Each structure stands twice: as C-alpha cells, then as structure tokens.
C-alpha cells in the first residue's frame, strides 16, 4: 500500500471518528433529556432513559478502534477508553441503589463527566481533521 493510500485511509478514519464522537455527545445529551422527562414530565416513567443507553453503550469502543486506525494521539485513545469505563460505572451506580444509595447519587455527576469526556473527544477529533497525517 502506498504512502498516499495510508494517509488517505487515516484521514477517512479521523473523519469517521469525529463524526461518531459528535454522535456520542448527542446521545449523552438525549440521555440526560430523557432523565429530565422522567423527573419532570412523565414522572417515574424511566423506560426510555433505561433503554436508550443500550443503543450507545459500545460506541466508545468503536471510537477507540477508529482512533487506533486513525493514528490519533494517545490522549484521545485514553479518553475513548475512559468514556467506556464511565458508562460501565453508570451501570454499576444504578445497580447499587438499594445497597449503597449515596454511591447511586453519583449517577448524575457521572453524566456530567460523560458529557465532558464526549465533548473533549469530539473537539479533539475535529481539530485533527485540520492537521497533517503521519504516514508511519
């Protein structure tokens, strides 16, 4: 494979990573909106909030895979992994509601971290679209 082909592929994967990262951020915002609806509009109806997460739980792993193919800086790769781990922590905090309610109270705080982490990745991946791609 020629150097130019490698550069083109990496640019493609960087673009794909940026798109998926922005999509992830939108999913986090929608998830928080669904929680707000369950709290203030359809009180106690958590069905949508509980089921929507399953559509994007594994997206950070896809982002990590794309970041490896795109040869992005290690920081973005770590953020992708951290994002996945934060989602796993969300599942854990909900499952502890009876045993450790104060840990469960961290659930909305972790949502803020998910938002921040998603934004950092999306902005970083978008910024990389303007930078030169290393062929190595």
mmCIF file of C-alpha atoms in Angstrom:
data_model
loop_
_atom_site.group_PDB
_atom_site.id
_atom_site.type_symbol
_atom_site.label_atom_id
_atom_site.label_comp_id
_atom_site.label_asym_id
_atom_site.label_seq_id
_atom_site.Cartn_x
_atom_site.Cartn_y
_atom_site.Cartn_z
ATOM 1 C CA UNK A 1 0.000 0.000 0.000
ATOM 2 C CA UNK A 2 1.383 3.388 -0.987
ATOM 3 C CA UNK A 3 2.104 6.167 1.480
ATOM 4 C CA UNK A 4 -0.622 8.282 -0.109
ATOM 5 C CA UNK A 5 -3.173 5.481 0.343
ATOM 6 C CA UNK A 6 -2.228 5.143 4.008
ATOM 7 C CA UNK A 7 -2.601 8.895 4.542
ATOM 8 C CA UNK A 8 -5.980 8.878 2.771
ATOM 9 C CA UNK A 9 -7.227 5.978 4.910
ATOM 10 C CA UNK A 10 -6.096 7.651 8.116
ATOM 11 C CA UNK A 11 -7.855 10.877 7.093
ATOM 12 C CA UNK A 12 -11.002 8.853 6.421
ATOM 13 C CA UNK A 13 -10.818 7.166 9.835
ATOM 14 C CA UNK A 14 -10.193 10.521 11.521
ATOM 15 C CA UNK A 15 -13.294 11.908 9.847
ATOM 16 C CA UNK A 16 -15.283 8.871 10.880
ATOM 17 C CA UNK A 17 -14.003 9.193 14.451
ATOM 18 C CA UNK A 18 -15.009 12.856 14.573
ATOM 19 C CA UNK A 19 -18.493 12.053 13.272
ATOM 20 C CA UNK A 20 -19.022 9.191 15.709
ATOM 21 C CA UNK A 21 -17.674 11.324 18.578
ATOM 22 C CA UNK A 22 -20.192 14.095 17.877
ATOM 23 C CA UNK A 23 -22.922 11.464 17.603
ATOM 24 C CA UNK A 24 -21.863 10.120 21.005
ATOM 25 C CA UNK A 25 -22.122 13.599 22.503
ATOM 26 C CA UNK A 26 -25.632 13.950 21.072
ATOM 27 C CA UNK A 27 -26.560 10.578 22.588
ATOM 28 C CA UNK A 28 -25.369 11.716 26.025
ATOM 29 C CA UNK A 29 -27.448 14.892 25.716
ATOM 30 C CA UNK A 30 -30.519 12.882 24.675
ATOM 31 C CA UNK A 31 -29.966 10.504 27.599
ATOM 32 C CA UNK A 32 -29.912 13.406 30.056
ATOM 33 C CA UNK A 33 -33.026 14.851 28.401
ATOM 34 C CA UNK A 34 -34.797 11.507 28.842
ATOM 35 C CA UNK A 35 -33.885 11.566 32.535
ATOM 36 C CA UNK A 36 -35.306 15.073 32.788
ATOM 37 C CA UNK A 37 -38.528 13.923 31.141
ATOM 38 C CA UNK A 38 -38.804 11.068 33.652
ATOM 39 C CA UNK A 39 -38.281 13.524 36.513
ATOM 40 C CA UNK A 40 -40.439 16.455 35.434
ATOM 41 C CA UNK A 41 -42.834 15.488 32.627
ATOM 42 C CA UNK A 42 -43.756 11.824 32.788
ATOM 43 C CA UNK A 43 -42.874 11.399 36.427
ATOM 44 C CA UNK A 44 -41.463 7.969 37.223
ATOM 45 C CA UNK A 45 -41.504 6.761 33.617
ATOM 46 C CA UNK A 46 -37.881 5.750 33.176
ATOM 47 C CA UNK A 47 -38.418 3.251 30.316
ATOM 48 C CA UNK A 48 -36.904 5.444 27.593
ATOM 49 C CA UNK A 49 -33.963 6.510 29.746
ATOM 50 C CA UNK A 50 -33.258 2.903 30.749
ATOM 51 C CA UNK A 51 -33.468 1.527 27.216
ATOM 52 C CA UNK A 52 -31.782 4.307 25.201
ATOM 53 C CA UNK A 53 -28.364 3.689 26.776
ATOM 54 C CA UNK A 54 -28.234 0.246 25.206
ATOM 55 C CA UNK A 55 -28.029 1.866 21.770
ATOM 56 C CA UNK A 56 -24.745 3.608 22.506
ATOM 57 C CA UNK A 57 -23.045 1.667 25.313
ATOM 58 C CA UNK A 58 -20.435 0.207 22.960
ATOM 59 C CA UNK A 59 -19.900 3.327 20.838
ATOM 60 C CA UNK A 60 -16.792 4.355 22.850
ATOM 61 C CA UNK A 61 -15.190 1.014 21.936
ATOM 62 C CA UNK A 62 -15.910 1.755 18.266
ATOM 63 C CA UNK A 63 -14.320 5.160 18.820
ATOM 64 C CA UNK A 64 -11.272 3.518 20.384
ATOM 65 C CA UNK A 65 -10.959 1.168 17.412
ATOM 66 C CA UNK A 66 -11.273 4.083 14.969
ATOM 67 C CA UNK A 67 -8.687 6.060 16.940
ATOM 68 C CA UNK A 68 -6.232 3.192 16.547
ATOM 69 C CA UNK A 69 -6.833 3.051 12.795
ATOM 70 C CA UNK A 70 -6.599 6.838 12.503
ATOM 71 C CA UNK A 71 -3.296 7.019 14.421
ATOM 72 C CA UNK A 72 -4.500 9.800 16.694
ATOM 73 C CA UNK A 73 -2.602 10.981 19.785
ATOM 74 C CA UNK A 74 -2.686 8.734 22.840
ATOM 75 C CA UNK A 75 -4.756 11.250 24.793
ATOM 76 C CA UNK A 76 -7.774 10.749 22.548
ATOM 77 C CA UNK A 77 -7.394 6.986 22.776
ATOM 78 C CA UNK A 78 -7.343 7.181 26.578
ATOM 79 C CA UNK A 79 -10.400 9.418 26.559
ATOM 80 C CA UNK A 80 -12.264 6.849 24.426
ATOM 81 C CA UNK A 81 -11.399 4.108 26.888
ATOM 82 C CA UNK A 82 -12.309 6.374 29.809
ATOM 83 C CA UNK A 83 -15.660 7.113 28.214
ATOM 84 C CA UNK A 84 -16.451 3.414 28.010
ATOM 85 C CA UNK A 85 -15.401 2.887 31.635
ATOM 86 C CA UNK A 86 -17.594 5.808 32.721
ATOM 87 C CA UNK A 87 -20.593 4.170 31.047
ATOM 88 C CA UNK A 88 -19.806 0.953 32.909
ATOM 89 C CA UNK A 89 -19.698 2.982 36.140
ATOM 90 C CA UNK A 90 -23.148 4.319 35.279
ATOM 91 C CA UNK A 91 -24.478 0.764 35.158
ATOM 92 C CA UNK A 92 -22.768 -0.007 38.478
ATOM 93 C CA UNK A 93 -24.137 3.064 40.262
ATOM 94 C CA UNK A 94 -27.691 2.204 39.233
ATOM 95 C CA UNK A 95 -27.342 -1.403 40.352
ATOM 96 C CA UNK A 96 -26.219 -0.254 43.815
ATOM 97 C CA UNK A 97 -29.326 1.817 44.525
ATOM 98 C CA UNK A 98 -30.529 -0.409 47.383
ATOM 99 C CA UNK A 99 -27.148 -1.346 48.855
ATOM 100 C CA UNK A 100 -25.363 2.000 48.569
ATOM 101 C CA UNK A 101 -27.730 4.892 47.795
ATOM 102 C CA UNK A 102 -25.014 7.516 48.244
ATOM 103 C CA UNK A 103 -22.952 5.871 45.519
ATOM 104 C CA UNK A 104 -26.051 5.830 43.340
ATOM 105 C CA UNK A 105 -26.275 9.580 43.871
ATOM 106 C CA UNK A 106 -23.094 9.847 41.789
ATOM 107 C CA UNK A 107 -25.090 8.758 38.714
ATOM 108 C CA UNK A 108 -25.978 12.313 37.557
ATOM 109 C CA UNK A 109 -22.470 13.535 38.372
ATOM 110 C CA UNK A 110 -21.039 10.811 36.145
ATOM 111 C CA UNK A 111 -23.415 12.011 33.419
ATOM 112 C CA UNK A 112 -21.635 15.376 33.581
ATOM 113 C CA UNK A 113 -18.304 13.595 33.201
ATOM 114 C CA UNK A 114 -19.688 11.631 30.228
ATOM 115 C CA UNK A 115 -20.725 14.905 28.608
ATOM 116 C CA UNK A 116 -17.314 16.481 29.209
ATOM 117 C CA UNK A 117 -15.418 13.392 28.029
ATOM 118 C CA UNK A 118 -17.535 13.152 24.872
ATOM 119 C CA UNK A 119 -17.004 16.839 24.142
ATOM 120 C CA UNK A 120 -13.229 16.573 24.624
ATOM 121 C CA UNK A 121 -13.045 13.647 22.191
ATOM 122 C CA UNK A 122 -15.310 15.300 19.613
ATOM 123 C CA UNK A 123 -13.371 18.569 19.696
ATOM 124 C CA UNK A 124 -10.010 16.793 19.616
ATOM 125 C CA UNK A 125 -11.007 14.546 16.724
ATOM 126 C CA UNK A 126 -12.404 17.516 14.793
ATOM 127 C CA UNK A 127 -9.214 19.504 15.376
ATOM 128 C CA UNK A 128 -7.194 16.587 13.990
ATOM 129 C CA UNK A 129 -9.055 16.844 10.687
ATOM 130 C CA UNK A 130 -7.099 20.041 10.001
ATOM 131 C CA UNK A 131 -3.696 18.676 10.989
ATOM 132 C CA UNK A 132 -1.347 16.695 8.745
ATOM 133 C CA UNK A 133 -1.487 12.910 8.922
ATOM 134 C CA UNK A 134 1.691 10.956 9.646
ATOM 135 C CA UNK A 135 2.216 8.099 7.193
ATOM 136 C CA UNK A 136 4.023 5.910 9.732
#
